[in-house]
Coordinates of C-alpha atoms in Angstrom, one line a residue:
M1314 CA 90.4 197.5 95.7
Q1315 CA 94.1 198.5 95.7
Q1316 CA 94.9 195.6 98.1
I1317 CA 93.4 193.2 95.6
I1318 CA 95.4 194.7 92.8
N1319 CA 98.6 194.4 94.8
I1320 CA 97.9 190.8 95.7
S1321 CA 97.1 190.0 92.0
I1322 CA 100.3 191.6 90.8
S1323 CA 102.3 189.6 93.4
L1324 CA 100.6 186.3 92.3
S1325 CA 101.1 187.1 88.7
A1326 CA 104.8 187.8 89.2
F1327 CA 105.3 184.5 91.0
L1328 CA 103.3 182.5 88.4
L1329 CA 105.2 184.2 85.5
A1330 CA 108.6 183.2 87.0
V1331 CA 107.4 179.7 87.8
L1332 CA 105.9 179.2 84.3
I1333 CA 109.1 180.2 82.6
A1334 CA 111.2 178.1 85.0
G1335 CA 108.8 175.1 84.4
A1336 CA 109.2 175.6 80.6
T1337 CA 112.9 174.8 80.9
E1338 CA 112.0 171.3 82.0
I1339 CA 114.8 171.4 84.5
D1340 CA 113.7 170.6 88.1
L1341 CA 116.7 172.4 89.6
V1342 CA 115.8 175.7 87.8
L1343 CA 112.2 175.5 89.2
R1344 CA 113.5 174.8 92.7
V1345 CA 115.9 177.8 92.7
V1346 CA 113.3 180.1 91.4
I1347 CA 110.9 179.2 94.1
L1348 CA 113.7 179.6 96.6
A1349 CA 114.2 183.2 95.4
F1350 CA 110.6 184.1 96.2
I1351 CA 110.7 182.2 99.6
I1352 CA 113.7 184.3 100.6
Q1353 CA 111.9 187.5 99.8
W1354 CA 108.7 186.5 101.6
I1355 CA 110.7 185.6 104.7
A1356 CA 112.6 188.9 104.7
F1357 CA 109.3 190.8 104.1
L1358 CA 108.0 189.8 107.6
P1359 CA 110.6 191.7 109.8
A1360 CA 110.8 194.5 107.2
Y1361 CA 107.0 195.1 107.5
I1362 CA 107.0 194.7 111.3
F1363 CA 109.8 197.1 111.8
Q1364 CA 108.8 199.3 108.9
T1365 CA 112.3 199.3 107.3
E1366 CA 113.6 199.0 103.8
K1367 CA 117.2 199.2 104.8
F1368 CA 118.0 195.5 104.0
Y1369 CA 115.8 195.3 100.9
D1370 CA 118.6 195.7 98.3
L1371 CA 121.0 193.6 100.4
T1372 CA 118.5 190.8 100.5
G1373 CA 118.2 191.0 96.7
S1374 CA 121.9 190.6 96.3
L1375 CA 122.0 187.7 98.9
T1376 CA 119.3 186.0 96.9
Y1377 CA 121.3 186.1 93.7
L1378 CA 124.2 184.6 95.6
S1379 CA 121.9 181.9 97.0
V1380 CA 120.3 180.8 93.8
V1381 CA 123.5 180.7 91.6
W1382 CA 125.6 178.8 94.2
Y1383 CA 122.6 176.5 94.9
A1384 CA 122.4 175.7 91.2
L1385 CA 126.2 175.2 90.9
F1386 CA 126.2 173.0 94.0
Y1387 CA 123.5 170.6 92.8
S1388 CA 124.4 170.6 89.1
S1389 CA 127.9 169.6 89.9
N1390 CA 126.9 166.8 92.2
F1391 CA 127.9 168.7 95.4
F1392 CA 131.0 170.3 93.7
T1393 CA 132.5 166.9 92.7
N1394 CA 132.0 167.4 88.9
L1395 CA 132.6 171.1 88.3
N1396 CA 132.4 172.8 84.9
G1397 CA 134.9 175.6 84.5
A1398 CA 132.5 177.8 82.5
N1399 CA 129.8 177.2 85.1
I1400 CA 132.2 178.4 87.8
A1401 CA 133.0 181.5 85.6
I1402 CA 129.5 182.6 85.1
V1403 CA 128.7 182.0 88.8
L1404 CA 131.7 184.1 89.9
L1405 CA 130.7 186.9 87.5
I1406 CA 127.3 187.1 89.0
T1407 CA 128.8 186.8 92.5
F1408 CA 131.2 189.7 92.0
W1409 CA 128.3 191.8 90.6
A1410 CA 125.9 190.9 93.5
I1411 CA 128.5 191.6 96.2
R1412 CA 129.6 194.9 94.7
L1413 CA 126.1 196.2 94.0
G1414 CA 124.6 194.9 97.2
S1415 CA 127.3 196.4 99.4
F1416 CA 127.2 199.7 97.5
L1417 CA 123.4 200.1 97.9
F1418 CA 123.5 198.9 101.5
M1419 CA 126.1 201.5 102.5
R1420 CA 124.2 204.2 100.5
I1421 CA 120.9 203.6 102.2
H1422 CA 122.5 203.6 105.7
K1423 CA 124.2 206.8 104.9
D1424 CA 121.1 208.5 103.5
G1425 CA 118.9 207.0 106.2
E1426 CA 116.1 205.9 103.9
D1427 CA 115.1 205.0 100.4
K1428 CA 112.5 207.7 99.5
R1429 CA 110.7 205.3 97.1
F1430 CA 109.5 203.3 100.1
R1431 CA 107.9 206.2 102.1
T1432 CA 104.4 205.5 100.8
I1433 CA 104.9 201.8 100.2
K1434 CA 105.9 200.6 103.7
P1435 CA 102.7 201.3 105.6
S1436 CA 100.6 199.1 103.2
A1437 CA 101.2 195.4 103.9
T1438 CA 100.0 194.3 100.4
Q1439 CA 102.0 197.0 98.6
F1440 CA 105.2 196.3 100.6
F1441 CA 104.7 192.5 100.0
M1442 CA 104.2 193.2 96.3
T1443 CA 107.5 195.1 96.3
W1444 CA 109.4 192.2 97.9
T1445 CA 107.7 189.7 95.5
L1446 CA 108.7 191.8 92.5
Q1447 CA 112.3 191.6 93.8
G1448 CA 111.9 187.8 93.6
L1449 CA 110.8 188.2 90.0
W1450 CA 113.8 190.4 89.3
V1451 CA 116.2 187.9 90.7
S1452 CA 114.5 185.0 88.9
L1453 CA 114.2 186.5 85.5
C1454 CA 117.6 188.1 85.4
S1455 CA 119.4 185.0 86.5
M1456 CA 117.3 182.3 84.9
C1457 CA 119.2 182.0 81.6
A1458 CA 122.4 181.5 83.7
L1459 CA 120.7 179.1 86.0
T1460 CA 119.3 177.1 83.0
A1461 CA 122.7 177.0 81.4
I1462 CA 124.4 175.9 84.6
S1463 CA 121.8 173.2 85.2
S1464 CA 121.7 171.9 81.6
D1465 CA 123.3 168.6 80.5
T1466 CA 126.2 170.4 78.8
G1467 CA 126.6 173.1 81.4
V1468 CA 127.7 176.5 80.1
V1469 CA 129.3 176.0 76.7
V1470 CA 132.6 177.7 75.9
N1471 CA 132.6 179.1 72.4
I1472 CA 132.8 182.4 70.6
L1473 CA 129.5 183.5 72.1
F1474 CA 130.8 182.8 75.6
Y1475 CA 133.8 185.1 75.1
I1476 CA 131.6 187.8 73.5
G1477 CA 129.2 187.6 76.4
F1478 CA 132.2 187.7 78.8
G1479 CA 133.4 190.9 77.2
L1480 CA 130.0 192.5 77.3
F1481 CA 129.7 191.7 81.0
L1482 CA 133.1 193.2 81.8
Y1483 CA 132.3 196.4 79.9
G1484 CA 128.9 196.7 81.6
F1485 CA 130.3 195.9 85.0
I1486 CA 133.1 198.4 84.8
T1487 CA 130.8 201.1 83.4
E1488 CA 128.4 200.6 86.3
I1489 CA 131.2 200.8 88.9
V1490 CA 132.8 203.9 87.3
A1491 CA 129.4 205.7 87.1
D1492 CA 128.6 204.9 90.7
M1493 CA 132.0 206.0 91.9
Q1494 CA 131.8 209.2 90.0
K1495 CA 128.3 210.0 91.4
T1496 CA 129.4 209.1 95.0
A1497 CA 132.4 211.4 94.7
F1498 CA 130.2 214.2 93.4
R1499 CA 127.7 213.8 96.2
S1500 CA 130.5 213.7 98.9
I1501 CA 131.2 217.4 98.2
P1502 CA 128.9 219.5 100.4
E1503 CA 128.6 222.3 97.7
N1504 CA 127.0 219.7 95.4
K1505 CA 124.1 218.8 97.7
D1506 CA 121.4 220.4 95.6
K1507 CA 123.2 220.1 92.2
F1508 CA 122.9 217.5 89.4
I1509 CA 126.0 215.7 88.1
T1510 CA 127.2 216.5 84.6
T1511 CA 130.8 215.2 84.7
G1512 CA 132.5 212.0 83.8
L1513 CA 130.2 209.3 82.3
W1514 CA 127.3 211.5 83.5
A1515 CA 128.2 214.0 80.8
K1516 CA 127.6 211.4 78.2
S1517 CA 124.5 209.7 79.6
R1518 CA 122.0 210.8 82.2
H1519 CA 122.0 207.2 83.6
P1520 CA 125.2 205.5 82.7
N1521 CA 125.0 203.1 85.7
F1522 CA 121.7 201.7 84.3
F1523 CA 123.3 201.4 80.9
G1524 CA 126.1 199.3 82.4
E1525 CA 123.5 197.1 84.2
I1526 CA 121.6 196.3 81.0
V1527 CA 124.8 195.5 79.1
L1528 CA 126.2 193.2 81.8
W1529 CA 123.0 191.1 81.9
T1530 CA 123.0 191.0 78.1
G1531 CA 126.5 189.6 78.5
I1532 CA 125.2 186.9 80.9
A1533 CA 122.5 186.0 78.4
V1534 CA 125.0 185.7 75.5
M1535 CA 127.2 183.5 77.6
S1536 CA 124.3 181.2 78.4
F1537 CA 122.8 181.1 74.8
S1538 CA 124.6 178.0 73.5
S1539 CA 123.5 175.8 76.4
L1540 CA 119.8 176.5 75.7
K1541 CA 117.3 174.6 73.6
G1542 CA 113.5 174.7 72.9
L1543 CA 111.5 176.7 75.3
Q1544 CA 114.6 177.4 77.4
Y1545 CA 115.2 180.3 75.0
L1546 CA 112.4 182.1 77.0
T1547 CA 114.9 182.6 79.8
L1548 CA 116.8 185.1 77.5
I1549 CA 114.1 187.6 78.6
S1550 CA 116.8 188.6 81.2
P1551 CA 118.2 191.7 79.5
I1552 CA 114.8 192.7 78.1
F1553 CA 113.3 192.5 81.6
T1554 CA 116.2 194.5 83.0
Y1555 CA 115.8 197.2 80.3
L1556 CA 112.0 197.5 81.0
L1557 CA 112.5 197.5 84.7
L1558 CA 115.2 200.2 84.7
V1559 CA 113.7 202.4 82.0
Y1560 CA 110.0 202.2 82.7
V1561 CA 109.4 201.0 86.3
S1562 CA 111.9 201.7 89.2
G1563 CA 114.8 203.4 87.5
I1564 CA 114.8 206.2 84.9
R1565 CA 111.1 207.0 85.0
M1566 CA 111.1 207.7 88.8
L1567 CA 114.5 209.5 88.8
E1568 CA 113.6 211.7 85.9
A1569 CA 110.3 212.6 87.5
R1570 CA 112.1 213.6 90.7
A1571 CA 114.8 215.5 88.8
D1572 CA 112.2 217.4 86.7
K1573 CA 110.4 218.4 89.9
K1574 CA 113.6 219.6 91.5
W1575 CA 115.4 221.2 88.5
G1576 CA 112.7 221.5 85.9
N1577 CA 113.0 225.3 85.7
D1578 CA 116.8 225.3 85.8
K1579 CA 118.1 226.4 82.4
E1580 CA 121.3 224.4 82.9
Y1581 CA 119.3 221.3 83.6
I1582 CA 117.0 221.8 80.7
K1583 CA 120.1 222.2 78.4
Y1584 CA 121.8 219.1 80.0
K1585 CA 118.6 217.0 79.5
A1586 CA 118.2 218.1 75.9
E1587 CA 121.8 217.4 74.9
T1588 CA 122.5 214.2 76.9
P1589 CA 121.0 210.8 76.1
A1590 CA 118.9 209.3 78.9
L1591 CA 120.5 205.9 78.7
I1592 CA 123.0 205.0 75.9
I1593 CA 126.4 206.5 76.5
N1594 CA 127.4 209.0 73.8
Y1595 CA 131.1 208.8 73.7
K1596 CA 131.3 211.4 71.0
K1597 CA 129.7 214.0 73.2
I1598 CA 132.3 216.6 74.3
Q1599 CA 132.2 217.2 78.0

């Protein structure tokens, strides 16, 4: 029964992405979305055979790079008719993908494993579903940018473009700073079994996720003016990112793990009660 559920979820994820891509009425968008899933399914095969998740996150980042550059290549007639704003949004996603992908890749090789996959890897259908959901993640998060890039006008430069650019930079910098602070904290042996309450982590329990949501909101705002009709469905990007990070693979899982580890610790109880789960409270005194 569980295998049927896993396969059904995988099929639903693929169809959802394809339906939204099809609604844009841009053939290039549909092609790159299908490409995103094909990359995941190809990568799943050696991952399952060798029972490893070590290149899962790296594959996700490489898929982002593949789809945005593929879209830019074909929308610009093989780089002969480039739109400056198209290049800008592609470069922003590129910088983000390279930074996050390399960070997660190095982290998992240092830790040796991603604990989330311990019970997932042995099941072919569940592991396949996980890779398929990564295809959905790439597709839905990048689709508004892919649609804007592939539209007749390309990415439009106006006030919304600059507002979105500012949001992206704020979110990107926030995510980088939060990751650097936590990495530095974990590098101290004495902090092995402690939870971080310094820097941005004193103002939010998950500031890195907050930055991630904000930067994808920025990409959606930058893309907005190029969309029309059903193409506005692609603006699901920041909403999907929020739902994914808060209710699926991010905060929900990490909070459950933290509660299990420090749930009886008075300092943790106090920290959790006084610190927002997501939105950074800059007024909170460290």
